[in-house]
Amino acid sequence: AQSVTQPDIHITVSEGASLELRCNYSYGATPYLFWYVQSPGQGLQLLLKYFSGDTLVQGIKGFEAEFKRSQSSFNLRKPSVHWSDAAEYFCAVGPPNYGGSQGNLIFGKGTKLSVKP
Amino acid sequence: DTEVTQTPKHLVMGMTNKKSLKCEQHMGHRAMYWYKQKAKKPPELMFVYSYEKLSINESVPSRFSPECPNSSLLNLHLHALQPEDSALYLCASSRLRSNQPQHFGDGTRLSIL
């Protein structure tokens, strides 16, 4: 069955510390991979995406993610966290090579990030 | 600022009311989506429109009725809702290619009394 696992429900880091949020997926083929962030009371904002090519992708707000096919993982990283990064982070996968809409995005359950001053 | 605009931002309605949620995008996207999101949960897909035609209905109760009057607008008509329908309703849009990400609005926070 297709699924996305974000093992950490809640992570707290100190401002200025590095961050890694984990995402593992189960899929028949390499899917398209996304990280979204959701601040309280707002919608989801795309941080970055992976389709093919370089396995290290850069996103907005200083985030990056690394795709590891052997581990079926797509972990999100940031070298130095800012207080404004406190939010909910969702990993999502979409099936590759279909010509229609992306209705069947599969979301992980999310990781809530808290930042200590 | 988001490129997908949803109105209203907040809505409180009784179980017998009829109301509509609206979503608008001007990015030329031909796929539009409605999601429901409960607190501390990921979004759950409700409906997908492709070229203004309903392409996916995820077994949503008939008290939710979507409408896509043109390529820029998406409505969700609400009637006889239940308290458990209280949630954040998100609209999204995307290009009709598999590698194109979805762009989300800020949502409508719906409370059913």
GROMACS .gro file of C-alpha atoms in nm:
model
  230
    1ALA     CA    1   0.000   0.000   0.000
    2GLN     CA    2   0.113   0.353  -0.072
    3SER     CA    3   0.198   0.552   0.238
    4VAL     CA    4   0.405   0.834   0.379
    5THR     CA    5   0.550   0.821   0.729
    6GLN     CA    6   0.674   1.115   0.929
    7PRO     CA    7   0.804   0.944   1.243
    8ASP     CA    8   0.829   1.257   1.456
    9ILE     CA    9   0.500   1.412   1.566
   10HIS     CA   10   0.665   1.705   1.745
   11ILE     CA   11   1.021   1.836   1.744
   12THR     CA   12   1.163   2.122   1.949
   13VAL     CA   13   1.491   2.287   1.853
   14SER     CA   14   1.673   2.592   1.975
   15GLU     CA   15   1.694   2.895   1.753
   16GLY     CA   16   2.013   2.877   1.550
   17ALA     CA   17   2.038   2.499   1.578
   18SER     CA   18   2.022   2.268   1.280
   19LEU     CA   19   1.706   2.080   1.188
   20GLU     CA   20   1.623   1.754   1.018
   21LEU     CA   21   1.267   1.633   0.964
   22ARG     CA   22   1.225   1.275   0.851
   23CYS     CA   23   1.001   1.140   0.578
   24ASN     CA   24   0.979   0.783   0.452
   25TYR     CA   25   0.752   0.660   0.179
   26SER     CA   26   0.622   0.331   0.053
   27TYR     CA   27   0.548   0.329  -0.318
   28GLY     CA   28   0.569   0.097  -0.616
   29ALA     CA   29   0.797   0.331  -0.805
   30THR     CA   30   0.988   0.647  -0.725
   31PRO     CA   31   0.715   0.903  -0.671
   32TYR     CA   32   0.725   1.277  -0.696
   33LEU     CA   33   0.810   1.416  -0.354
   34PHE     CA   34   0.712   1.741  -0.185
   35TRP     CA   35   0.755   1.923   0.143
   36TYR     CA   36   0.491   2.173   0.250
   37VAL     CA   37   0.482   2.403   0.553
   38GLN     CA   38   0.169   2.527   0.727
   39SER     CA   39   0.175   2.814   0.973
   40PRO     CA   40  -0.116   2.843   1.218
   41GLY     CA   41  -0.436   2.958   1.050
   42GLN     CA   42  -0.286   2.943   0.703
   43GLY     CA   43  -0.276   2.716   0.403
   44LEU     CA   44   0.008   2.497   0.287
   45GLN     CA   45   0.312   2.655   0.126
   46LEU     CA   46   0.541   2.452  -0.098
   47LEU     CA   47   0.897   2.442   0.035
   48LEU     CA   48   1.056   2.220  -0.229
   49LYS     CA   49   0.996   1.931  -0.464
   50TYR     CA   50   1.186   1.638  -0.616
   51PHE     CA   51   1.110   1.477  -0.947
   52SER     CA   52   1.441   1.347  -1.080
   53GLY     CA   53   1.807   1.435  -1.117
   54ASP     CA   54   2.019   1.577  -0.838
   55THR     CA   55   1.911   1.409  -0.516
   56LEU     CA   56   1.979   1.719  -0.307
   57VAL     CA   57   1.717   1.984  -0.376
   58GLN     CA   58   1.710   2.338  -0.256
   59GLY     CA   59   1.392   2.511  -0.153
   60ILE     CA   60   1.269   2.838  -0.018
   61LYS     CA   61   1.351   2.985   0.324
   62GLY     CA   62   1.690   2.811   0.335
   63PHE     CA   63   1.550   2.457   0.340
   64GLU     CA   64   1.692   2.163   0.150
   65ALA     CA   65   1.598   1.798   0.120
   66GLU     CA   66   1.783   1.487   0.018
   67PHE     CA   67   1.625   1.200  -0.169
   68LYS     CA   68   1.769   0.858  -0.086
   69ARG     CA   69   1.624   0.588  -0.305
   70SER     CA   70   1.780   0.303  -0.107
   71GLN     CA   71   1.614   0.422   0.212
   72SER     CA   72   1.290   0.547   0.052
   73SER     CA   73   1.346   0.871   0.236
   74PHE     CA   74   1.318   1.241   0.163
   75ASN     CA   75   1.439   1.422   0.472
   76LEU     CA   76   1.412   1.797   0.512
   77ARG     CA   77   1.702   1.995   0.657
   78LYS     CA   78   1.791   2.347   0.756
   79PRO     CA   79   2.133   2.445   0.894
   80SER     CA   80   2.011   2.720   1.127
   81VAL     CA   81   1.651   2.745   1.243
   82HIS     CA   82   1.479   3.080   1.293
   83TRP     CA   83   1.189   3.140   1.531
   84SER     CA   84   0.965   3.206   1.228
   85ASP     CA   85   1.018   2.845   1.115
   86ALA     CA   86   0.785   2.722   1.390
   87ALA     CA   87   0.503   2.555   1.200
   88GLU     CA   88   0.363   2.220   1.085
   89TYR     CA   89   0.558   2.044   0.812
   90PHE     CA   90   0.401   1.792   0.576
   91CYS     CA   91   0.578   1.552   0.344
   92ALA     CA   92   0.371   1.444   0.043
   93VAL     CA   93   0.413   1.207  -0.249
   94GLY     CA   94   0.245   1.196  -0.586
   95PRO     CA   95   0.247   0.915  -0.842
   96PRO     CA   96   0.485   0.962  -1.134
   97ASN     CA   97   0.401   0.958  -1.500
   98TYR     CA   98   0.035   1.025  -1.510
   99GLY     CA   99  -0.107   1.288  -1.737
  100GLY     CA  100  -0.394   1.412  -1.533
  101SER     CA  101  -0.438   1.612  -1.219
  102GLN     CA  102  -0.259   1.544  -0.895
  103GLY     CA  103  -0.566   1.452  -0.697
  104ASN     CA  104  -0.399   1.155  -0.537
  105LEU     CA  105  -0.128   1.329  -0.340
  106ILE     CA  106  -0.058   1.130  -0.026
  107PHE     CA  107   0.031   1.335   0.281
  108GLY     CA  108   0.222   1.230   0.588
  109LYS     CA  109   0.064   1.308   0.924
  110GLY     CA  110   0.290   1.607   0.975
  111THR     CA  111   0.562   1.714   1.214
  112LYS     CA  112   0.508   2.011   1.438
  113LEU     CA  113   0.822   2.220   1.485
  114SER     CA  114   0.864   2.435   1.793
  115VAL     CA  115   1.159   2.674   1.824
  116LYS     CA  116   1.307   2.771   2.161
  117PRO     CA  117   1.458   3.118   2.194
  118ASP     CA  118   0.046   3.654  -0.010
  119THR     CA  119  -0.107   3.344  -0.168
  120GLU     CA  120  -0.201   3.318  -0.533
  121VAL     CA  121  -0.512   3.117  -0.449
  122THR     CA  122  -0.773   3.334  -0.278
  123GLN     CA  123  -1.042   3.184  -0.059
  124THR     CA  124  -1.345   3.361   0.085
  125PRO     CA  125  -1.469   3.391   0.347
  126LYS     CA  126  -1.181   3.332   0.588
  127HIS     CA  127  -1.419   3.233   0.866
  128LEU     CA  128  -1.775   3.104   0.851
  129VAL     CA  129  -2.014   3.009   1.128
  130MET     CA  130  -2.337   2.844   1.024
  131GLY     CA  131  -2.622   2.647   1.168
  132MET     CA  132  -2.704   2.296   1.058
  133THR     CA  133  -3.000   2.415   0.852
  134ASN     CA  134  -2.822   2.695   0.669
  135LYS     CA  135  -2.702   2.704   0.311
  136LYS     CA  136  -2.373   2.874   0.242
  137SER     CA  137  -2.095   2.867  -0.018
  138LEU     CA  138  -1.718   2.875  -0.004
  139LYS     CA  139  -1.536   3.043  -0.289
  140CYS     CA  140  -1.191   2.994  -0.437
  141GLU     CA  141  -1.022   3.193  -0.713
  142GLN     CA  142  -0.690   3.161  -0.893
  143HIS     CA  143  -0.544   3.350  -1.189
  144MET     CA  144  -0.238   3.136  -1.257
  145GLY     CA  145  -0.394   2.959  -1.555
  146HIS     CA  146  -0.414   2.631  -1.367
  147ARG     CA  147  -0.664   2.383  -1.509
  148ALA     CA  148  -0.680   2.154  -1.205
  149MET     CA  149  -0.851   2.268  -0.885
  150TYR     CA  150  -0.906   2.085  -0.559
  151TRP     CA  151  -1.101   2.096  -0.236
  152TYR     CA  152  -0.950   1.955   0.081
  153LYS     CA  153  -1.085   1.922   0.434
  154GLN     CA  154  -0.840   1.954   0.722
  155LYS     CA  155  -0.919   1.877   1.084
  156ALA     CA  156  -0.698   2.008   1.363
  157LYS     CA  157  -0.357   1.843   1.388
  158LYS     CA  158  -0.427   1.629   1.078
  159PRO     CA  159  -0.309   1.640   0.717
  160PRO     CA  160  -0.545   1.763   0.444
  161GLU     CA  161  -0.796   1.509   0.314
  162LEU     CA  162  -0.887   1.530  -0.052
  163MET     CA  163  -1.256   1.589  -0.124
  164PHE     CA  164  -1.290   1.683  -0.492
  165VAL     CA  165  -1.075   1.739  -0.800
  166TYR     CA  166  -1.172   1.933  -1.110
  167SER     CA  167  -0.981   1.900  -1.438
  168TYR     CA  168  -1.072   2.140  -1.719
  169GLU     CA  169  -1.376   2.246  -1.517
  170LYS     CA  170  -1.506   1.887  -1.503
  171LEU     CA  171  -1.534   1.689  -1.182
  172SER     CA  172  -1.273   1.412  -1.207
  173ILE     CA  173  -1.245   1.287  -0.849
  174ASN     CA  174  -1.504   1.269  -0.573
  175GLU     CA  175  -1.363   1.097  -0.268
  176SER     CA  176  -1.699   0.963  -0.147
  177VAL     CA  177  -1.792   1.298   0.002
  178PRO     CA  178  -2.146   1.328   0.149
  179SER     CA  179  -2.398   1.501  -0.077
  180ARG     CA  180  -2.435   1.789   0.170
  181PHE     CA  181  -2.114   1.914   0.006
  182SER     CA  182  -2.170   2.017  -0.356
  183PRO     CA  183  -1.878   2.146  -0.563
  184GLU     CA  184  -1.907   2.368  -0.867
  185CYS     CA  185  -1.649   2.497  -1.113
  186PRO     CA  186  -1.817   2.773  -1.317
  187ASN     CA  187  -1.499   2.864  -1.508
  188SER     CA  188  -1.127   2.793  -1.514
  189SER     CA  189  -1.054   3.049  -1.240
  190LEU     CA  190  -1.331   2.982  -0.991
  191LEU     CA  191  -1.422   2.694  -0.766
  192ASN     CA  192  -1.715   2.690  -0.526
  193LEU     CA  193  -1.820   2.453  -0.252
  194HIS     CA  194  -2.189   2.470  -0.167
  195LEU     CA  195  -2.283   2.365   0.184
  196HIS     CA  196  -2.623   2.250   0.305
  197ALA     CA  197  -2.746   2.074   0.618
  198LEU     CA  198  -2.397   2.025   0.757
  199GLN     CA  199  -2.320   1.837   1.076
  200PRO     CA  200  -2.102   1.950   1.368
  201GLU     CA  201  -1.832   1.706   1.258
  202ASP     CA  202  -1.800   1.903   0.936
  203SER     CA  203  -1.634   2.184   1.131
  204ALA     CA  204  -1.284   2.210   0.985
  205LEU     CA  205  -1.049   2.415   0.772
  206TYR     CA  206  -1.144   2.387   0.404
  207LEU     CA  207  -0.855   2.435   0.168
  208CYS     CA  208  -0.862   2.505  -0.202
  209ALA     CA  209  -0.565   2.429  -0.425
  210SER     CA  210  -0.479   2.454  -0.792
  211SER     CA  211  -0.211   2.314  -1.020
  212ARG     CA  212  -0.110   2.273  -1.381
  213LEU     CA  213  -0.226   1.950  -1.540
  214ARG     CA  214   0.109   1.777  -1.546
  215SER     CA  215   0.220   1.515  -1.301
  216ASN     CA  216   0.527   1.705  -1.181
  217GLN     CA  217   0.349   2.027  -1.102
  218PRO     CA  218   0.293   2.108  -0.736
  219GLN     CA  219  -0.036   2.219  -0.591
  220HIS     CA  220  -0.072   2.578  -0.474
  221PHE     CA  221  -0.293   2.622  -0.169
  222GLY     CA  222  -0.511   2.903  -0.046
  223ASP     CA  223  -0.523   3.003   0.321
  224GLY     CA  224  -0.850   2.821   0.371
  225THR     CA  225  -1.192   2.889   0.518
  226ARG     CA  226  -1.234   2.806   0.886
  227LEU     CA  227  -1.586   2.658   0.910
  228SER     CA  228  -1.774   2.614   1.237
  229ILE     CA  229  -2.108   2.436   1.249
  230LEU     CA  230  -2.330   2.521   1.544
   0.00000   0.00000   0.00000
